[in-house]
Structure formats: structure tokens, C-alpha cells
Coordinates of N, CA and C in Angstrom, one line a residue:
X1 N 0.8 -1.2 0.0 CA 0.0 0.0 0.0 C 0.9 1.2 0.0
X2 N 0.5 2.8 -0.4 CA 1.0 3.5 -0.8 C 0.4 4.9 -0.5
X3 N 0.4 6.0 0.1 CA -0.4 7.2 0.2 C -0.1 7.6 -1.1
X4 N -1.5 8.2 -1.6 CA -1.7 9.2 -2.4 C -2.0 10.2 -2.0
X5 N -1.8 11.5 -2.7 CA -2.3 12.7 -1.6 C -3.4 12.8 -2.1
X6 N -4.1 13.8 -1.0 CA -5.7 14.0 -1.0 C -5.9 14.5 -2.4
X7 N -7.3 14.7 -2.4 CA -7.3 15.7 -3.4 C -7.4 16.8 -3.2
X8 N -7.3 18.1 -4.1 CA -7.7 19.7 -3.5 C -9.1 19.7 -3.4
X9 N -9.2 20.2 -1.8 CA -10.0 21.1 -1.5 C -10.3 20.0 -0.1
X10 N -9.6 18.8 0.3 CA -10.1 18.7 1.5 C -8.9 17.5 1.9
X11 N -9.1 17.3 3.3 CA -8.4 16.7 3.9 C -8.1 15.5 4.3
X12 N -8.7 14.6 4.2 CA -8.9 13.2 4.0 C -7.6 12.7 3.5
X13 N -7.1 10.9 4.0 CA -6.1 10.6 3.1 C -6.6 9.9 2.6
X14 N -6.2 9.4 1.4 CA -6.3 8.9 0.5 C -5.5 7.5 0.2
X15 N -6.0 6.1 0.4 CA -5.1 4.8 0.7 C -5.4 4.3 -0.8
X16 N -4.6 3.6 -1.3 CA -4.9 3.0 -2.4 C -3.8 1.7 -2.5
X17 N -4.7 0.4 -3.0 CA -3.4 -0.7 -3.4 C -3.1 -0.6 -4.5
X18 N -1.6 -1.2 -4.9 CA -1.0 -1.1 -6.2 C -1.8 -2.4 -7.1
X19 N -2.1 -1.8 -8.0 CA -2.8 -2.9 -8.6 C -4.3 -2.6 -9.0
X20 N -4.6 -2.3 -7.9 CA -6.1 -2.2 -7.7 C -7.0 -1.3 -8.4
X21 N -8.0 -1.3 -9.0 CA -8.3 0.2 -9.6 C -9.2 1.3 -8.5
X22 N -8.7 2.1 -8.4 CA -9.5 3.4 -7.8 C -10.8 3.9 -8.2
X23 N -11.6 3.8 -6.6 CA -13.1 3.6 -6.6 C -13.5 5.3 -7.5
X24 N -14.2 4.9 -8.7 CA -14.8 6.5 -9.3 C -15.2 7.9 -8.6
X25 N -14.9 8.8 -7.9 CA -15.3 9.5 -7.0 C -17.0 10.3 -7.4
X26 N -17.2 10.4 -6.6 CA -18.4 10.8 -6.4 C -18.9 12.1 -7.1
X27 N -20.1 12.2 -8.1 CA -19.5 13.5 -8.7 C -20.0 15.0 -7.5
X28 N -19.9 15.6 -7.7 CA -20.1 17.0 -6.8 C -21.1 17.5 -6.9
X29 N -22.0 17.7 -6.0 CA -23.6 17.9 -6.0 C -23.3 19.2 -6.5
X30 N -24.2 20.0 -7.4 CA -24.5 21.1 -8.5 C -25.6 22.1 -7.4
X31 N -24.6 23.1 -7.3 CA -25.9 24.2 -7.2 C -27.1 24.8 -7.8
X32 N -28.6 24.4 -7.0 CA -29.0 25.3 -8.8 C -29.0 26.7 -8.2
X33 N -29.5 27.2 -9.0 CA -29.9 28.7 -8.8 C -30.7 29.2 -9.3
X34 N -31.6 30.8 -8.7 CA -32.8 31.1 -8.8 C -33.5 30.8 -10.9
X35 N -32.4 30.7 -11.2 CA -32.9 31.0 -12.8 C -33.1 30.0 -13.5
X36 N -33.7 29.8 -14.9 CA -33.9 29.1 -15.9 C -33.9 29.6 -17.2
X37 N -33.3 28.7 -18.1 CA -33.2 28.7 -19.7 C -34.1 28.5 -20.6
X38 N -35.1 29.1 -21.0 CA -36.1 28.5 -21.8 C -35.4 28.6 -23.2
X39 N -35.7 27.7 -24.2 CA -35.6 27.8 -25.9 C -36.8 28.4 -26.3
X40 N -36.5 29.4 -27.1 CA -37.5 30.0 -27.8 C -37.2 30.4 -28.9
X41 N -36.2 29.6 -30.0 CA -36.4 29.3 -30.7 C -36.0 28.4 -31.7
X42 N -35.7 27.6 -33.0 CA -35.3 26.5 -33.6 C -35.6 25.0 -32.9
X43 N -34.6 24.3 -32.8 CA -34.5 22.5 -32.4 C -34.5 23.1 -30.7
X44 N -34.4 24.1 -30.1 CA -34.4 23.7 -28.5 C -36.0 24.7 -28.3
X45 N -36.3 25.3 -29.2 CA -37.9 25.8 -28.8 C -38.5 25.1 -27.6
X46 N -38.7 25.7 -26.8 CA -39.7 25.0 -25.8 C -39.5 24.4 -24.7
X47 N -37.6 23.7 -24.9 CA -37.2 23.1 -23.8 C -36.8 24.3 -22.5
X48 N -36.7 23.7 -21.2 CA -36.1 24.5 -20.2 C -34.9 23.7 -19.6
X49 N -33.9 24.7 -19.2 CA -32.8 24.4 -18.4 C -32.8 25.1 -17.1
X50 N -32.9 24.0 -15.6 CA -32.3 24.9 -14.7 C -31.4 25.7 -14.6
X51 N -30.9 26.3 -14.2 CA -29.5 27.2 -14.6 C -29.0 26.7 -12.9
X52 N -27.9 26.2 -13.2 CA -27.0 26.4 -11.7 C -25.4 26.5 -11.6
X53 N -24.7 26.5 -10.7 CA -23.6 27.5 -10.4 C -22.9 27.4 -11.6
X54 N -22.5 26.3 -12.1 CA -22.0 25.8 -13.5 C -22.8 25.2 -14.8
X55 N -23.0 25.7 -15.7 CA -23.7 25.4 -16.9 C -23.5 25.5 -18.2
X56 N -22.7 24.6 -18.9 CA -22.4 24.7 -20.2 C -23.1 24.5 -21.3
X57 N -23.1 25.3 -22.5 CA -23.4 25.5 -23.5 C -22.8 25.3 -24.8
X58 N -23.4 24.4 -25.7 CA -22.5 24.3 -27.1 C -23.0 23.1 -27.9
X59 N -22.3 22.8 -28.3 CA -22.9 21.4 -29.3 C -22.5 20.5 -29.0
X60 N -21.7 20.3 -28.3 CA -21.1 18.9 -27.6 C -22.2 17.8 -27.0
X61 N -22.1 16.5 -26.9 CA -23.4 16.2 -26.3 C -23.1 16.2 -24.7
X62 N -21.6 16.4 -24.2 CA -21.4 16.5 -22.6 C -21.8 17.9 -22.1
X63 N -22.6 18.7 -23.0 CA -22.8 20.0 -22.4 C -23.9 20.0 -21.4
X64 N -24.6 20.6 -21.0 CA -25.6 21.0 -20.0 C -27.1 21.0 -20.9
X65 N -26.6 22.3 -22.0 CA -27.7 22.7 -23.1 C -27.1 22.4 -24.2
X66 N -27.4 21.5 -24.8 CA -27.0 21.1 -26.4 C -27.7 22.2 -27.2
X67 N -27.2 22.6 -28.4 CA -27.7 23.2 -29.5 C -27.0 22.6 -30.4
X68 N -27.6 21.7 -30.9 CA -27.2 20.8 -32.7 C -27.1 21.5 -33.8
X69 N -26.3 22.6 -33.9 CA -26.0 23.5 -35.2 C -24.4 23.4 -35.2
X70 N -24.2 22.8 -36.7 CA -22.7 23.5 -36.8 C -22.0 24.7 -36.4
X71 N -22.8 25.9 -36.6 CA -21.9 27.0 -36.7 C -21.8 27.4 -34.9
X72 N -22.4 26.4 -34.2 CA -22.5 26.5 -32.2 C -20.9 25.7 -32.1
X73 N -19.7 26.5 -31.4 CA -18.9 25.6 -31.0 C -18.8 24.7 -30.3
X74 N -18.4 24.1 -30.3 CA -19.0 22.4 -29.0 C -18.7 22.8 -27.8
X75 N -17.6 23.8 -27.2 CA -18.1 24.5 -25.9 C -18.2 26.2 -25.7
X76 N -19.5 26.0 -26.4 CA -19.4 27.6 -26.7 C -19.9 28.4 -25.4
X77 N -20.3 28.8 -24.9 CA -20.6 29.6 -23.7 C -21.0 28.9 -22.1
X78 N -20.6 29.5 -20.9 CA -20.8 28.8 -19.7 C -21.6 29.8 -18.6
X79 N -22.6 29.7 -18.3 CA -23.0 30.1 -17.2 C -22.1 30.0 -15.9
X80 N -21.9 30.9 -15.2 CA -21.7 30.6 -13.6 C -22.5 31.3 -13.0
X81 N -22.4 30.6 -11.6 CA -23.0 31.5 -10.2 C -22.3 32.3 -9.7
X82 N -22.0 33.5 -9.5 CA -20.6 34.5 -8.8 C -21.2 35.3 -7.6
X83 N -20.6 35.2 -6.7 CA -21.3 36.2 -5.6 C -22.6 36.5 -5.5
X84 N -23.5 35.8 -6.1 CA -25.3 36.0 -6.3 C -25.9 36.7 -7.2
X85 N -24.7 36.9 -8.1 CA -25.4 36.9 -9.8 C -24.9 36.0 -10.4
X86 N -25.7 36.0 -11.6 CA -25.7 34.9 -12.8 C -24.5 35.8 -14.1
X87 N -23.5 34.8 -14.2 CA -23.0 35.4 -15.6 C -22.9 34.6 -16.6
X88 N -22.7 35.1 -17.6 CA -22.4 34.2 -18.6 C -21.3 34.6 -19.8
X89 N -20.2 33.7 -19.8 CA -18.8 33.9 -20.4 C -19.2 33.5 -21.8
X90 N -18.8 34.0 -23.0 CA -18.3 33.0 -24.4 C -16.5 33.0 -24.3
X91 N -16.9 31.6 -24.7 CA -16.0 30.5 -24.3 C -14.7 30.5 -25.6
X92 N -14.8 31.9 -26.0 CA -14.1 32.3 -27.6 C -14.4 31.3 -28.6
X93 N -15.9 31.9 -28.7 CA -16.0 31.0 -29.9 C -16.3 31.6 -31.1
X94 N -15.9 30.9 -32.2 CA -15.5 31.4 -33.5 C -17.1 32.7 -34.2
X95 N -18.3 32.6 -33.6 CA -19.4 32.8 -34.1 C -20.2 34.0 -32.8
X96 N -20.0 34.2 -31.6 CA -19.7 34.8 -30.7 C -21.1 34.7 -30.0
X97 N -21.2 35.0 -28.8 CA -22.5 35.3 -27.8 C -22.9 36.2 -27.9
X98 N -24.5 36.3 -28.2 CA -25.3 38.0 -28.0 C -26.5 38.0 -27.0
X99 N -26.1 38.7 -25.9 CA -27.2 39.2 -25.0 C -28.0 40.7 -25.4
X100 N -29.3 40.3 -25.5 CA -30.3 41.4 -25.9 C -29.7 41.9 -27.0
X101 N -29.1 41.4 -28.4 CA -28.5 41.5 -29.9 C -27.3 42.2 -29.4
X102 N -26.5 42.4 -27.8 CA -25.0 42.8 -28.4 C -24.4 41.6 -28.3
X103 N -22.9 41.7 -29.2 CA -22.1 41.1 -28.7 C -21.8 40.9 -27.3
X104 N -21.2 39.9 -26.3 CA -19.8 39.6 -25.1 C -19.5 38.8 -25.2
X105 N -18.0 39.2 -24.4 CA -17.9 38.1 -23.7 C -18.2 37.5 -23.0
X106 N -18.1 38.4 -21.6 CA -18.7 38.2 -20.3 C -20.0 39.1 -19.7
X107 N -20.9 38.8 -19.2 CA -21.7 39.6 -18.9 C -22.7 39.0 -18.1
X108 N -23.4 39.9 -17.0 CA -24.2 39.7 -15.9 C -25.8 38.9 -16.6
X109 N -26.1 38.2 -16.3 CA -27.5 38.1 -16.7 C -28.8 38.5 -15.6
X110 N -29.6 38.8 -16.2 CA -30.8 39.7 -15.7 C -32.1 39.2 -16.1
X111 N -32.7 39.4 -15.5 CA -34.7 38.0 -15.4 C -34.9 39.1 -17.0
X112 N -35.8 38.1 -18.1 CA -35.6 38.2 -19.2 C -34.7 38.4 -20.3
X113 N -33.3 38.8 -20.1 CA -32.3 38.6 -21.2 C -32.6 37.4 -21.8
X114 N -32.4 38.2 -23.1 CA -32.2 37.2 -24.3 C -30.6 36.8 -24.4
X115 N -30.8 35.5 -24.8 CA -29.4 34.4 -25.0 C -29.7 34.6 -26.9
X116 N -28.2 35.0 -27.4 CA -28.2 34.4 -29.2 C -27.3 33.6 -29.2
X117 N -27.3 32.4 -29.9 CA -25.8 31.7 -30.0 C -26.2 31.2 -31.5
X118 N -25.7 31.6 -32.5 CA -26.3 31.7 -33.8 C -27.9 31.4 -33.9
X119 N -28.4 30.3 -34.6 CA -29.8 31.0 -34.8 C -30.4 30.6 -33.5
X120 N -30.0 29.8 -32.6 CA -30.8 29.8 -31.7 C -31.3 30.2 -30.6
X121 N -32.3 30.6 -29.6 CA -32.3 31.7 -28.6 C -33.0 31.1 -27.4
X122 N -32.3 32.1 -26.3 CA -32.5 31.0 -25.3 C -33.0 32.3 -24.3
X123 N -34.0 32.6 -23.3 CA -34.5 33.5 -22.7 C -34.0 32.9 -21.0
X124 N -33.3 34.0 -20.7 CA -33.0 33.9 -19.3 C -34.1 34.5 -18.5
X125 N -34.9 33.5 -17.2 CA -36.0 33.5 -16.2 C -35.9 33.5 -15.1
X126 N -36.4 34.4 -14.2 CA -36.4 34.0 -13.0 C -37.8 34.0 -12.7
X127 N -38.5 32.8 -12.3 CA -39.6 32.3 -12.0 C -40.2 33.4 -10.7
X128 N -41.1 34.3 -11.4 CA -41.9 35.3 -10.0 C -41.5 36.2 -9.7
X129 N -40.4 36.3 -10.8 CA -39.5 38.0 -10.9 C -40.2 38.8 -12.1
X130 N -40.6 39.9 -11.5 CA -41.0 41.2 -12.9 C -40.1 41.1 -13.8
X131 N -40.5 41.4 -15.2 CA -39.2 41.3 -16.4 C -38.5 42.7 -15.8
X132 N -37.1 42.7 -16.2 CA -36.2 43.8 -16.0 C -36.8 45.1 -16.6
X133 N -36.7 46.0 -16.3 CA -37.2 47.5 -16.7 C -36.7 47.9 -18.1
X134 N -37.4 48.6 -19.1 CA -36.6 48.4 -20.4 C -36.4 50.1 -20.0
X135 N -35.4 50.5 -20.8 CA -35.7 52.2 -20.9 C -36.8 52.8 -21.7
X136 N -37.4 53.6 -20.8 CA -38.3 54.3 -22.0 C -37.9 55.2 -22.9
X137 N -38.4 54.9 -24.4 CA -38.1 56.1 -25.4 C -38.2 57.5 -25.0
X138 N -37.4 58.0 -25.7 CA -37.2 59.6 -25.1 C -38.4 60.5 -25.9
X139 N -38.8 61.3 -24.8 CA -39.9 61.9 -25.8 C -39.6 63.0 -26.4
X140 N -38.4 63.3 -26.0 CA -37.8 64.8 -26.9 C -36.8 64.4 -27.9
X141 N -36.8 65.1 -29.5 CA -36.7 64.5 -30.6 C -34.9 64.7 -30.1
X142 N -34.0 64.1 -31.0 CA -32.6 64.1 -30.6 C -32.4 65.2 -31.1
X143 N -31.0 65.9 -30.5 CA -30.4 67.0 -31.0 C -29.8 67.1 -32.3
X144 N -28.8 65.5 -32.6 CA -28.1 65.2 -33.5 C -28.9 64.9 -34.6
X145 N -28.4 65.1 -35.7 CA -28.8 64.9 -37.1 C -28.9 63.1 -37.3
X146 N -29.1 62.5 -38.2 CA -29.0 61.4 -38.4 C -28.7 61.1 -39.3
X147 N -26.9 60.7 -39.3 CA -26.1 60.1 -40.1 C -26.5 59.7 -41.5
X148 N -26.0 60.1 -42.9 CA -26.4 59.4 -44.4 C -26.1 58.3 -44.3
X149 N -25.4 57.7 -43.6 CA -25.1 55.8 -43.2 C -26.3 55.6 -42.7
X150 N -26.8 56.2 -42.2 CA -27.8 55.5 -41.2 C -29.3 55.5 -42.0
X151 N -29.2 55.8 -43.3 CA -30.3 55.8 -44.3 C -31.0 54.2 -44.7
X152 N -31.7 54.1 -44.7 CA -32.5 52.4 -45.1 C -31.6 52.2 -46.5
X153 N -31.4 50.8 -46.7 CA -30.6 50.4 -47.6 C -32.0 50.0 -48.8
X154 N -31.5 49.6 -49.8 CA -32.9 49.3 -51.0 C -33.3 50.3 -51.5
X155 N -33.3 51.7 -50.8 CA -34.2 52.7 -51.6 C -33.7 53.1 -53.0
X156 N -32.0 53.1 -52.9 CA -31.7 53.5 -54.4 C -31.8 52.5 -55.2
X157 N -32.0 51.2 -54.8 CA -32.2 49.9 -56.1 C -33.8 51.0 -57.0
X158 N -34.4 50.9 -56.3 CA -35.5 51.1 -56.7 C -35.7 52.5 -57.5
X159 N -34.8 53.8 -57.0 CA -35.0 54.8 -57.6 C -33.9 54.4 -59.0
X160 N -32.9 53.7 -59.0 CA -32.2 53.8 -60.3 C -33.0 52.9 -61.1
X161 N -33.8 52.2 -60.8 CA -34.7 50.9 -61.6 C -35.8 52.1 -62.5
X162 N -36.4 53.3 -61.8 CA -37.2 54.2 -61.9 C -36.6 55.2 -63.4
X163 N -35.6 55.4 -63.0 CA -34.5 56.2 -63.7 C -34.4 55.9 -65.1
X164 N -34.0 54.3 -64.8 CA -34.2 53.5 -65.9 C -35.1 53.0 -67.1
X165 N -35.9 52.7 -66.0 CA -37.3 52.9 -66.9 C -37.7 53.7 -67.8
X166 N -37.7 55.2 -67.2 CA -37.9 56.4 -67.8 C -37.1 56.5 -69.1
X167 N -36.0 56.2 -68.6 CA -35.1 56.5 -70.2 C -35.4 55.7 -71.0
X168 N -35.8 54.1 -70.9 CA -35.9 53.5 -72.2 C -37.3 54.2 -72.8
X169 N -38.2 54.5 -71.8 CA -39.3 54.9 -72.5 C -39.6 56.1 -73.4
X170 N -38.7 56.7 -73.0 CA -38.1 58.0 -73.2 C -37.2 58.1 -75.1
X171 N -36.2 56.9 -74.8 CA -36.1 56.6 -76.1 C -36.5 55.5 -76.9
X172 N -37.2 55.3 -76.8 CA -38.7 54.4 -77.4 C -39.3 55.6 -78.1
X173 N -39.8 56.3 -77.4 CA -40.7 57.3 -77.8 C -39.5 58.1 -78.9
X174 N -38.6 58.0 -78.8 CA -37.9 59.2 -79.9 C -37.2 58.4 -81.1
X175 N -37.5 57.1 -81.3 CA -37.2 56.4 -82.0 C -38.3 56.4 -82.7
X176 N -39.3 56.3 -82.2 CA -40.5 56.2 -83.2 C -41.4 57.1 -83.5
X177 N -40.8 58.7 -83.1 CA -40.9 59.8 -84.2 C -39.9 59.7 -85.0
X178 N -38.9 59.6 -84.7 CA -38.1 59.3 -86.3 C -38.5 58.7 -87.5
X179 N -39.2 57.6 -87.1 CA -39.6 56.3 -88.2 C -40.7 56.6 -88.7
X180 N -41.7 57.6 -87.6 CA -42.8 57.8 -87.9 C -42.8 59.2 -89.1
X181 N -41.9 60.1 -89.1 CA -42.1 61.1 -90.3 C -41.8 60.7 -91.5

């Protein structure tokens, strides 16, 4: 027989025979916490996940929340529990995490955030909590101008289609006063 050292985080020794194989340890009971994952939308529509201290996301089937899309990295984002909020890391993946359509990396989650992890979306819950406060629209018009970028895209397809029109009809019409005198 032979000491092994403990493992981290506690004190116990650890006896083992040579030869023998070592009994599987026990896995580590999972905190949950106040929140839940609903799918709301594609292949996880409808399902719910508890959320607790640790919770992984991706396409892997050892994840927590599976999402079956190629463009989901197999461990694309992880929930933790931190000091009595909820966060959630992206795990640098190639296609990235969006809370309420921004980009993070890391960021706090809050009763109703939206989860994006390409097409699929995942609504963060706290069961018997008010949804989070949205800001209200401003009711006084903005000071600043609004940017020529910031103009709807399509509108000139349609005005040079207009343009175009006009001219062939335009010389149509003057081709066939020519022919016609």
C-alpha cells in the first residue's frame, strides 16, 4: 500500500493498493440557482434548463444545453453562479455570444435577457420576478442629425430601376418619331 495525496480542497487521506483500480469519485452535487433557460427558438424551442452554479453551452453532447448547429462551437458559452449573480462567459467562440443582440464576452445576466448563440435563442427566467425594466423612449426629438449611413438600404435599387425605366421609355418614344415622319 502507498499514500496518495488527497485531493484539492479537502483533507482526508487517500489509501490505495497497487494494482487495484480506484473507486470512481463521487461526482459534486451542482448548485442550482434562482434562474432558468427557456428555448425560444429552432431545435431547442420550448425546452427549459435549470440554470445552476456551473452550466455549459454548445454542441457537444457532454454539455448542459445542447444546441445541434454546426456554426455553435461544442463548448461555446458557460453560465456561472458569482457572488449572487448569474454570468455568462463566451468560451471564444468562432461565431460569438449575444445578449439582448449585443455582442460579449462576459456579462451579468438579468430576469428576461435574451441568449443568441447563432440561430438559436435562449430567454434567461427568474420564475416570479417582474421582467427587467426596459428604458423608456425619449420623448424629446434628438439634437443630433442622423447620419447618411444610417439611411434604409434598397431605396436606391428602386430609384435607379425608376430612372431607368424612364429612359428607355423616353427613347422608345424618340425612335418612333423618327420612323414615324
Amino acid at each position: 500500500m502507498r499514500n496518495v495525496p488527497p485531493p484539492p480542497d479537502t483533507d482526508a487521506t487517500v489509501i490505495r493498493r497497487v494494482g487495484v483500480p480506484a473507486e470512481t469519485p463521487a461526482p459534486q452535487a451542482r448548485v442550482p440557482l434562482t434562474g432558468v433557460l427557456r428555448g425560444v427558438s429552432g431545435e431547442i424551442h420550448g425546452k427549459v434548463w435549470q440554470v445552476y452554479d456551473k452550466l455549459l453551452i454548445g454542441r457537444d453532447d457532454r454539455c448542459d444545453v445542447v444546441i445541434p448547429l454546426g456554426e455553435v462551437s461544442r463548448q461555446h458559452a458557460r453560465i456561472d453562479g458569482l457572488d449572487g449573480k448569474v454570468v455568462i462567459h463566451d468560451l471564444g467562440s468562432s461565431n460569438g455570444t449575444r445578449i439582448n443582440g449585443n455582442m460579449i464576452r462576459d456579462a451579468e445576466l438579468e430576469n428576461g435577457d435574451e441568449i443568441a448563440i447563432h440561430t438559436a435563442r435562449l430567454r434567461y427566467e427568474i420564475p416570479g420576478a417582474l421582467p427587467k425594466a426596459r428604458p423608456a423612449p425619449s420623448a424629446t426629438p434628438s439634437a443630433s442629425p442622423i447620419p447618411a449611413t444610417a439611411a434604409p438600404s434598397g431605396g436606391g435599387n428602386k430609384t435607379l430601376i425608376i430612372v431607368a425605366a424612364v429612359a428607355v421609355i423616353v427613347a422608345i418614344a424618340a425612335v418612333a418619331v423618327l420612323v414615324l415622319r
